[in-house]
JSON list of C-alpha atoms in Angstrom, two decimals:
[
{"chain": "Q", "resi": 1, "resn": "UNK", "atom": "CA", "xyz": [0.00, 0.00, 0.00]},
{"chain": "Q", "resi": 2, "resn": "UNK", "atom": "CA", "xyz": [2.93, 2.30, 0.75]},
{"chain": "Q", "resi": 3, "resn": "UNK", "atom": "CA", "xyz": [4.90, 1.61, -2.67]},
{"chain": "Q", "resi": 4, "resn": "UNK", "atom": "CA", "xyz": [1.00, 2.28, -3.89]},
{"chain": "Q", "resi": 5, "resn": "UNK", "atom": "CA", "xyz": [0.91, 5.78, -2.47]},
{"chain": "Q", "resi": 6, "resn": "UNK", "atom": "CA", "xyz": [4.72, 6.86, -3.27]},
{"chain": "Q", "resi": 7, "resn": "UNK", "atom": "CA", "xyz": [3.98, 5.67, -6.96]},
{"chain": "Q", "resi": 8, "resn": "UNK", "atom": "CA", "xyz": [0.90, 7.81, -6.98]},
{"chain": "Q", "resi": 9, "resn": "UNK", "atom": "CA", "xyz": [2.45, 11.21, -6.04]},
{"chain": "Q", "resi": 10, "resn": "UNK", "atom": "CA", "xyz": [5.73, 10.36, -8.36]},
{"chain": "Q", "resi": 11, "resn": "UNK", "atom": "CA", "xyz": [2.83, 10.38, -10.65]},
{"chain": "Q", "resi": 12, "resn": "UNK", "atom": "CA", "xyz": [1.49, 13.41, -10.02]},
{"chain": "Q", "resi": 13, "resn": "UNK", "atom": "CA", "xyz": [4.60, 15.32, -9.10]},
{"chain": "Q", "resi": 14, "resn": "UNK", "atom": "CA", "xyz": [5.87, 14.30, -13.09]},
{"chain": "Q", "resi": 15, "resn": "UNK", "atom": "CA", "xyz": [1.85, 15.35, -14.49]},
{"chain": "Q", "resi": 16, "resn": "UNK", "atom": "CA", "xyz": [2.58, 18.92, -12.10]},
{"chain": "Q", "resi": 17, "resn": "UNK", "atom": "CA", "xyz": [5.47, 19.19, -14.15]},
{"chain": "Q", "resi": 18, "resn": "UNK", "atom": "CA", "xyz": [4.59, 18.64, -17.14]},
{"chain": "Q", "resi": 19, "resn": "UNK", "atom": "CA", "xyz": [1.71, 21.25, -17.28]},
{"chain": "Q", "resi": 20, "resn": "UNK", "atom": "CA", "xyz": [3.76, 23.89, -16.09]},
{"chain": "Q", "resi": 21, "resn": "UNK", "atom": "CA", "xyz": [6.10, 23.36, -19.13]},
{"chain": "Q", "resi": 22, "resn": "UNK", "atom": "CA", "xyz": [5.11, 25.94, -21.89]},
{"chain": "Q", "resi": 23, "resn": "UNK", "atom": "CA", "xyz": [2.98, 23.96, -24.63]},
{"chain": "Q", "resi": 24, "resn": "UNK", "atom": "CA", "xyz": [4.59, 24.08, -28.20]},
{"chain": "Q", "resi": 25, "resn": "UNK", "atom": "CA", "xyz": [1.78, 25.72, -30.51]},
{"chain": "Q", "resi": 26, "resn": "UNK", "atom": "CA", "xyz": [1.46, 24.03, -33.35]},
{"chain": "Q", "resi": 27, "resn": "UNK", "atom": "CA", "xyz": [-1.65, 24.50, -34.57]},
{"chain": "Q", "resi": 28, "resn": "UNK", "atom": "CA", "xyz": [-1.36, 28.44, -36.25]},
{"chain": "Q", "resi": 29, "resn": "UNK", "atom": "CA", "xyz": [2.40, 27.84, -37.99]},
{"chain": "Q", "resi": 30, "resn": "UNK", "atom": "CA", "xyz": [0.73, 28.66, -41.08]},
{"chain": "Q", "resi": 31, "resn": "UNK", "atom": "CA", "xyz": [-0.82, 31.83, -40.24]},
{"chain": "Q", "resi": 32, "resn": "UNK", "atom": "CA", "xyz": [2.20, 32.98, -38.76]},
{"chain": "Q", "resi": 33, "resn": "UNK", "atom": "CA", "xyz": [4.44, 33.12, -41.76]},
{"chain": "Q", "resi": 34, "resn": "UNK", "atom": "CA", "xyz": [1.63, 35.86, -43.68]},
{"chain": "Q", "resi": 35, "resn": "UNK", "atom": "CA", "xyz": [2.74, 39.03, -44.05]},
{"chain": "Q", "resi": 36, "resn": "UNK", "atom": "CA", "xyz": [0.18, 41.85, -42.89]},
{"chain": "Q", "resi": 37, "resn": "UNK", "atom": "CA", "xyz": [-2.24, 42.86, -45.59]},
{"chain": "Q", "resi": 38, "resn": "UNK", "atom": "CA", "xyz": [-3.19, 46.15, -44.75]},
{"chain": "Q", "resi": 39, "resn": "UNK", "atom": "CA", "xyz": [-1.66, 49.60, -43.17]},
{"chain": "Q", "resi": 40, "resn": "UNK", "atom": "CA", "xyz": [-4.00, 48.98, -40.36]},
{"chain": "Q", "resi": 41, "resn": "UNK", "atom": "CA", "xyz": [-2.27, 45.37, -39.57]},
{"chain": "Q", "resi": 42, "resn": "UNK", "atom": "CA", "xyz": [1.08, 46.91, -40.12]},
{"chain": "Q", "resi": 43, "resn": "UNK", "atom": "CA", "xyz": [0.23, 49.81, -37.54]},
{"chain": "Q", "resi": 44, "resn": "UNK", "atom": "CA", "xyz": [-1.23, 47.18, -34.84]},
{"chain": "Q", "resi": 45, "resn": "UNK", "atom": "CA", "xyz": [2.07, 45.18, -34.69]},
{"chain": "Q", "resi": 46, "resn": "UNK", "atom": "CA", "xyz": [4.14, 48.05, -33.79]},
{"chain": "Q", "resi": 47, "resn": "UNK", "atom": "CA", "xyz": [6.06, 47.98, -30.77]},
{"chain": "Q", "resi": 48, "resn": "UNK", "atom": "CA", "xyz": [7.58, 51.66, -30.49]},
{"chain": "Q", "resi": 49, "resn": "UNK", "atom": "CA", "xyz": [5.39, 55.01, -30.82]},
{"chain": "Q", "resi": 50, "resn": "UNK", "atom": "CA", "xyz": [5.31, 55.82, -34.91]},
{"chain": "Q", "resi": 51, "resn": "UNK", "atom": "CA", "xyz": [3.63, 58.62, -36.86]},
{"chain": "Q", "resi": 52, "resn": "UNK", "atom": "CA", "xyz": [1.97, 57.77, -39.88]},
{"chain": "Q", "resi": 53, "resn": "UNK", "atom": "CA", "xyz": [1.41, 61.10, -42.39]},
{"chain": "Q", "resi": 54, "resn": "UNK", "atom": "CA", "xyz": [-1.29, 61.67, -45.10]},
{"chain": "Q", "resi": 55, "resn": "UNK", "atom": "CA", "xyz": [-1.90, 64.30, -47.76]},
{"chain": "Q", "resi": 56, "resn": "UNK", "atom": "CA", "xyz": [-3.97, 65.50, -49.77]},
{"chain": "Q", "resi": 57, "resn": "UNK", "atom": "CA", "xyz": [-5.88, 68.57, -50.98]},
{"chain": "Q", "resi": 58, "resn": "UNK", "atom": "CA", "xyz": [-9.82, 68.73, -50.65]},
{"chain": "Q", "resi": 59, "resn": "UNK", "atom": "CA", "xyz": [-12.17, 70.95, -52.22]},
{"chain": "Q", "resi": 60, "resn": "UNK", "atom": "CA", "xyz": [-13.38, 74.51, -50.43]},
{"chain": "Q", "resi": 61, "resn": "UNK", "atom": "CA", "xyz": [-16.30, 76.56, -51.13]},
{"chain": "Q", "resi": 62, "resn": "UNK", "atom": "CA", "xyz": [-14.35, 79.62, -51.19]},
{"chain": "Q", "resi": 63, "resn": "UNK", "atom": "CA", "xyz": [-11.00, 79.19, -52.12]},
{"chain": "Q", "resi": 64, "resn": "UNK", "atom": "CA", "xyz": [-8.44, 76.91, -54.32]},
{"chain": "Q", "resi": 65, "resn": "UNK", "atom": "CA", "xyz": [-7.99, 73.87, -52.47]},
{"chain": "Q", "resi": 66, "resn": "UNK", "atom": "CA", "xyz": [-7.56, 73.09, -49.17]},
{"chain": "Q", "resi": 67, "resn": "UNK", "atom": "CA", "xyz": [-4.28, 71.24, -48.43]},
{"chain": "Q", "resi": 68, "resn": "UNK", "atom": "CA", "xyz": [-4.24, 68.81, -45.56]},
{"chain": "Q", "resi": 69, "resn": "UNK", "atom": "CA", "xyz": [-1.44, 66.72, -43.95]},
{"chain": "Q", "resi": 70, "resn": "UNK", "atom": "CA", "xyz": [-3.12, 64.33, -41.11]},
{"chain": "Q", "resi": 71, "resn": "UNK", "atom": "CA", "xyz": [-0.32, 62.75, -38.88]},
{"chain": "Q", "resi": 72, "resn": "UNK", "atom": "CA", "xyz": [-1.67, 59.77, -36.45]},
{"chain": "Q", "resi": 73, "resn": "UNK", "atom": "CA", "xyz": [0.62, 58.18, -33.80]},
{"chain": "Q", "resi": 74, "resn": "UNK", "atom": "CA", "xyz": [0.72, 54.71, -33.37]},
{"chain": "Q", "resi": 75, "resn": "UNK", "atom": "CA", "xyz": [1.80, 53.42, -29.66]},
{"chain": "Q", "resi": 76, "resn": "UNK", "atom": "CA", "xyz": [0.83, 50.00, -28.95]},
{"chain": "Q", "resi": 77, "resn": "UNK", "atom": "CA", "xyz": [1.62, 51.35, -24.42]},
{"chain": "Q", "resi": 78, "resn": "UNK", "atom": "CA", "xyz": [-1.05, 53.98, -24.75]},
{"chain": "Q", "resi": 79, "resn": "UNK", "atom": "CA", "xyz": [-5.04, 53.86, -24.66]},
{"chain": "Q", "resi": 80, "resn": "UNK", "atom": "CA", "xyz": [-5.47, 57.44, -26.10]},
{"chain": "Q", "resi": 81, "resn": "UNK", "atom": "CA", "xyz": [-3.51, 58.30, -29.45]},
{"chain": "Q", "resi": 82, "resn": "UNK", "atom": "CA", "xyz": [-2.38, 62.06, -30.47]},
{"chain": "Q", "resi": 83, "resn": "UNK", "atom": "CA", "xyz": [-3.00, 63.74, -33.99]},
{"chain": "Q", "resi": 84, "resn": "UNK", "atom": "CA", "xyz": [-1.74, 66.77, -35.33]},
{"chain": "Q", "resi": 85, "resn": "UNK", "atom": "CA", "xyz": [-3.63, 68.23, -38.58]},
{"chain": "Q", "resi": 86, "resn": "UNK", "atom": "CA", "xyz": [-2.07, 70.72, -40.70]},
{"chain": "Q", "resi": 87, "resn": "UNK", "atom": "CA", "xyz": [-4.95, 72.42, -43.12]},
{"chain": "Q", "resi": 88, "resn": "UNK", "atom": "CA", "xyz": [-3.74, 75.28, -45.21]},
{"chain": "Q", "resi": 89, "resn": "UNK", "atom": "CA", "xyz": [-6.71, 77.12, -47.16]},
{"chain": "Q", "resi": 90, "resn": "UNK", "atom": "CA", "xyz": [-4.91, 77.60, -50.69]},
{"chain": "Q", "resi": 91, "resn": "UNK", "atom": "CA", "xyz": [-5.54, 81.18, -52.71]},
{"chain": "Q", "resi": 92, "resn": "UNK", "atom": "CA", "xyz": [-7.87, 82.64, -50.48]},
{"chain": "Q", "resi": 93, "resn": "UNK", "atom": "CA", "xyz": [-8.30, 87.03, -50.55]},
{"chain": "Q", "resi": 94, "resn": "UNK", "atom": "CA", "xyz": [-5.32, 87.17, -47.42]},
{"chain": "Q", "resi": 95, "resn": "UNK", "atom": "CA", "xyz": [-3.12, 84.54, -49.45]},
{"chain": "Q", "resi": 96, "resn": "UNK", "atom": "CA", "xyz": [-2.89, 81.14, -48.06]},
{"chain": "Q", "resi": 97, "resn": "UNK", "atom": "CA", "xyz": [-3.53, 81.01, -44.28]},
{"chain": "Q", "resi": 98, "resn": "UNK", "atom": "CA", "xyz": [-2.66, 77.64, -42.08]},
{"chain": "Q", "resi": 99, "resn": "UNK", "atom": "CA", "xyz": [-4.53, 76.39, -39.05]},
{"chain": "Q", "resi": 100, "resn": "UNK", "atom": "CA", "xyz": [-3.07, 73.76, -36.83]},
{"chain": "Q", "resi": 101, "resn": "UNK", "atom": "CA", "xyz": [-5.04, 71.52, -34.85]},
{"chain": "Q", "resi": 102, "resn": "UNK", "atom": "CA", "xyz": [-3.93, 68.51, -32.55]},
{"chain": "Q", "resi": 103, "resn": "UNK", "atom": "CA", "xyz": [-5.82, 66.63, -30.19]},
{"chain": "Q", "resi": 104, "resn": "UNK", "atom": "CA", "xyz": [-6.45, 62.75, -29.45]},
{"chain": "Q", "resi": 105, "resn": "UNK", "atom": "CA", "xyz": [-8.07, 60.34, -32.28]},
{"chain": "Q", "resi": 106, "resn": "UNK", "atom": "CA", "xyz": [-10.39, 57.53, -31.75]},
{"chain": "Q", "resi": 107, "resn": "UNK", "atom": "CA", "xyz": [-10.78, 54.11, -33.82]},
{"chain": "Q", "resi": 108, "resn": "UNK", "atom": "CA", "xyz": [-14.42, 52.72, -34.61]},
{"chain": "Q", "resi": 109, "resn": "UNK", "atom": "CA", "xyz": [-15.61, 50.21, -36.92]},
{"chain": "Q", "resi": 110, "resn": "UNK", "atom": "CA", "xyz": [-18.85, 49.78, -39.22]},
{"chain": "Q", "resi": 111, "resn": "UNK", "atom": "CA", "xyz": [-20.87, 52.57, -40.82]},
{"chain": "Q", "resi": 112, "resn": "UNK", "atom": "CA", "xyz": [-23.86, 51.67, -43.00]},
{"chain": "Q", "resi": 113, "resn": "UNK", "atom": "CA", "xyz": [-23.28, 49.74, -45.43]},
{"chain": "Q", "resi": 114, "resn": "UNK", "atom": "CA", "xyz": [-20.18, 48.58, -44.64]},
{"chain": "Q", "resi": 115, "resn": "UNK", "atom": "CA", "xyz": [-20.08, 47.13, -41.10]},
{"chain": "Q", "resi": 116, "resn": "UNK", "atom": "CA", "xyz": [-16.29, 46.45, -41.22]},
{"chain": "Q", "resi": 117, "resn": "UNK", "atom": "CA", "xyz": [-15.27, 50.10, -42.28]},
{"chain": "Q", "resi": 118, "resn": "UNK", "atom": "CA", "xyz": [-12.44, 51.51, -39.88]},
{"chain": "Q", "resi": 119, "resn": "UNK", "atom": "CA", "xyz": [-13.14, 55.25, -39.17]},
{"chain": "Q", "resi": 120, "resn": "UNK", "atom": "CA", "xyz": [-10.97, 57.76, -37.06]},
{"chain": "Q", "resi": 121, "resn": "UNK", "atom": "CA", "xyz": [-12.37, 60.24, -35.77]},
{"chain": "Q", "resi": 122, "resn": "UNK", "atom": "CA", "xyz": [-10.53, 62.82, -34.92]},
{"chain": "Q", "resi": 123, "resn": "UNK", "atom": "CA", "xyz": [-11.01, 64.81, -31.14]},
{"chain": "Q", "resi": 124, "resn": "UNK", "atom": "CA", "xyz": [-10.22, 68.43, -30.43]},
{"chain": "Q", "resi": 125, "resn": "UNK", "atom": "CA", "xyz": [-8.39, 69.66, -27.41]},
{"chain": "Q", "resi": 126, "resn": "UNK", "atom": "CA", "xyz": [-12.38, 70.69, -26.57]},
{"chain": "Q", "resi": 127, "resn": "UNK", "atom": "CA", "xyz": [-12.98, 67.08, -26.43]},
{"chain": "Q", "resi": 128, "resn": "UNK", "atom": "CA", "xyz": [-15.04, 67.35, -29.75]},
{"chain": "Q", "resi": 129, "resn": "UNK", "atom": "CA", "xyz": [-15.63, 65.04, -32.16]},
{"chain": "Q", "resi": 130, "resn": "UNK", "atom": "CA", "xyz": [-14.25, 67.41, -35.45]},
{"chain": "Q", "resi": 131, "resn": "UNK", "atom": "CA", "xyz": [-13.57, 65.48, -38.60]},
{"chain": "Q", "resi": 132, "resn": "UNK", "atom": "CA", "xyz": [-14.02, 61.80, -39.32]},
{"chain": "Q", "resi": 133, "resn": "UNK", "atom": "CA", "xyz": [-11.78, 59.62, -42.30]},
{"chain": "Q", "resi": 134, "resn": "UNK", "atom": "CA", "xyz": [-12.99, 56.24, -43.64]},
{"chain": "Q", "resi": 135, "resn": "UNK", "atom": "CA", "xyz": [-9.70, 53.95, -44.01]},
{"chain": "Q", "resi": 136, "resn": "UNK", "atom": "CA", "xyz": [-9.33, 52.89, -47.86]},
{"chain": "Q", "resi": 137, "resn": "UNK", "atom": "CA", "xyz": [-9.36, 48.86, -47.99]},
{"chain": "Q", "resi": 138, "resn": "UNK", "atom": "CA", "xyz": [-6.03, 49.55, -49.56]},
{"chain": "Q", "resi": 139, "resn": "UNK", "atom": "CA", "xyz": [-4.65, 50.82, -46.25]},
{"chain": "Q", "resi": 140, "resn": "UNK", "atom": "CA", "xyz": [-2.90, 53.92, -47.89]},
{"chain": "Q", "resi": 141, "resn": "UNK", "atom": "CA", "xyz": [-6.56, 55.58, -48.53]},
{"chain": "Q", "resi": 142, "resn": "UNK", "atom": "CA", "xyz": [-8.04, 58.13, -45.75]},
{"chain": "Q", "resi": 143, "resn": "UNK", "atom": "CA", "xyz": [-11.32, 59.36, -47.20]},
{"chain": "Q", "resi": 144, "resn": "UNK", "atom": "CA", "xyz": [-13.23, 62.04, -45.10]},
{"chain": "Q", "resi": 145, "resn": "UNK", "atom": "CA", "xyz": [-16.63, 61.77, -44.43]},
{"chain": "Q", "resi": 146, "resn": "UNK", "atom": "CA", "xyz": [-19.26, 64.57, -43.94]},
{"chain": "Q", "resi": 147, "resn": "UNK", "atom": "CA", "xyz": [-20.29, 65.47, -39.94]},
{"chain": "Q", "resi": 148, "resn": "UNK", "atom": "CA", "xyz": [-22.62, 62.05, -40.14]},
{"chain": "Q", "resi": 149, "resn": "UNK", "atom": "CA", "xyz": [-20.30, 59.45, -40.83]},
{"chain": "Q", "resi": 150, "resn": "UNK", "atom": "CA", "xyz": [-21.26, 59.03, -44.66]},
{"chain": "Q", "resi": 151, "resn": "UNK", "atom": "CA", "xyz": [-19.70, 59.39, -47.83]},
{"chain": "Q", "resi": 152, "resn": "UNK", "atom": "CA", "xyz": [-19.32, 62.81, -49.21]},
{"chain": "Q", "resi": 153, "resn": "UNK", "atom": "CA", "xyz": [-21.51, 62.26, -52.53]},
{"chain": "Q", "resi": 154, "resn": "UNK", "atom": "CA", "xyz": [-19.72, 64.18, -54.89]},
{"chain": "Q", "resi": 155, "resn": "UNK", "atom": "CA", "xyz": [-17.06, 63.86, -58.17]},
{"chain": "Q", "resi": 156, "resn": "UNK", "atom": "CA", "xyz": [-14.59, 65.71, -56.27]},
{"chain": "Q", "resi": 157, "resn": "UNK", "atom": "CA", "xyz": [-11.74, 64.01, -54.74]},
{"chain": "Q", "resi": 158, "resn": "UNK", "atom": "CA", "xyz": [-11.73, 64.11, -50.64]},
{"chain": "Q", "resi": 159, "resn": "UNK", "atom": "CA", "xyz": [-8.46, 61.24, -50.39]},
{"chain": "Q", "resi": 160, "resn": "UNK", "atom": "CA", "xyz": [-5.30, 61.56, -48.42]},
{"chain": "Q", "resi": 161, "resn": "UNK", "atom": "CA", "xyz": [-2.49, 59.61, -49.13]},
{"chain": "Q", "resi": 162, "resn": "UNK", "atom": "CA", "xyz": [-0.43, 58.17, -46.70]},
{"chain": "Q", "resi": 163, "resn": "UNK", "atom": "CA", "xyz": [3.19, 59.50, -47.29]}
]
């Protein structure tokens, strides 16, 4: 009866063991070898804080063009993420006059008709919802979107381009 009990905790001492030995994964190896598809994968897997730029120039009611540049950071340590947005208004009566906004951006997905669109929505330094981009499925797309979260309807273009 003794030998009985010893055998039995030798037993379990070896199964203790043997779960607390890290378990080789096996099952994903194929998955892991793809490259990311999209900007948005590639900006996930980031390990460091990293600024992303787009540009672009959008129509204006009363002037040439205005030319934005968008920067977003990227840092995988923080919950909130900064912006800065550089929008000059081109050939307006004073010349060409620059506004700078920065502030924090948030990340949602789904709008209608598309419930796997990723928007960012960018917040003031009032804490106000201001502008709002669709992200392209090509990743290198930022399309903004009127004060509702739609599509602008219109011929003109309303695209940054990541740089």
């Amino acid at each position: 009866m003794k030998s009985f009990y010893l055998l039995g905790l030798a037993s379990l001492f070896s199964l203790t063991i043997a779960c607390d030995q890290p378990a080789n994964e096996t099952a994903n190896q194929e998955t892991s070898s793809v490259t990311p598809s999209s900007t948005a994968d590639k900006i996930l897997e980031q390990k460091t804080s990293t600024w992303y730029t787009y540009e672009g120039t959008i129509p204006c009611a009363d002037c040439e063009g205005i030319k934005m540049v968008l920067q977003l950071e990227n840092n995988p340590d923080e919950v909130t993420r900064e912006f800065k947005l550089k929008e000059t208004y081109l050939g307006t009566p004073e010349g060409d006059r620059t506004f700078e906004t920065s502030g924090t951006y948030e990340v949602s997905y789904g709008m209608e008709g598309d419930p796997g669109a990723m928007l960012v929505s960018l917040i003031d330094e009032n804490d106000q919802q201001f502008k709002t981009f669709l992200q392209e499925k090509d990743g290198i797309h930022f399309t903004l979107l009127d004060r509702n979260k739609n599509k602008i309807e219109s011929d003109l273009n309303y695209t940054l381009t990541q740089k």
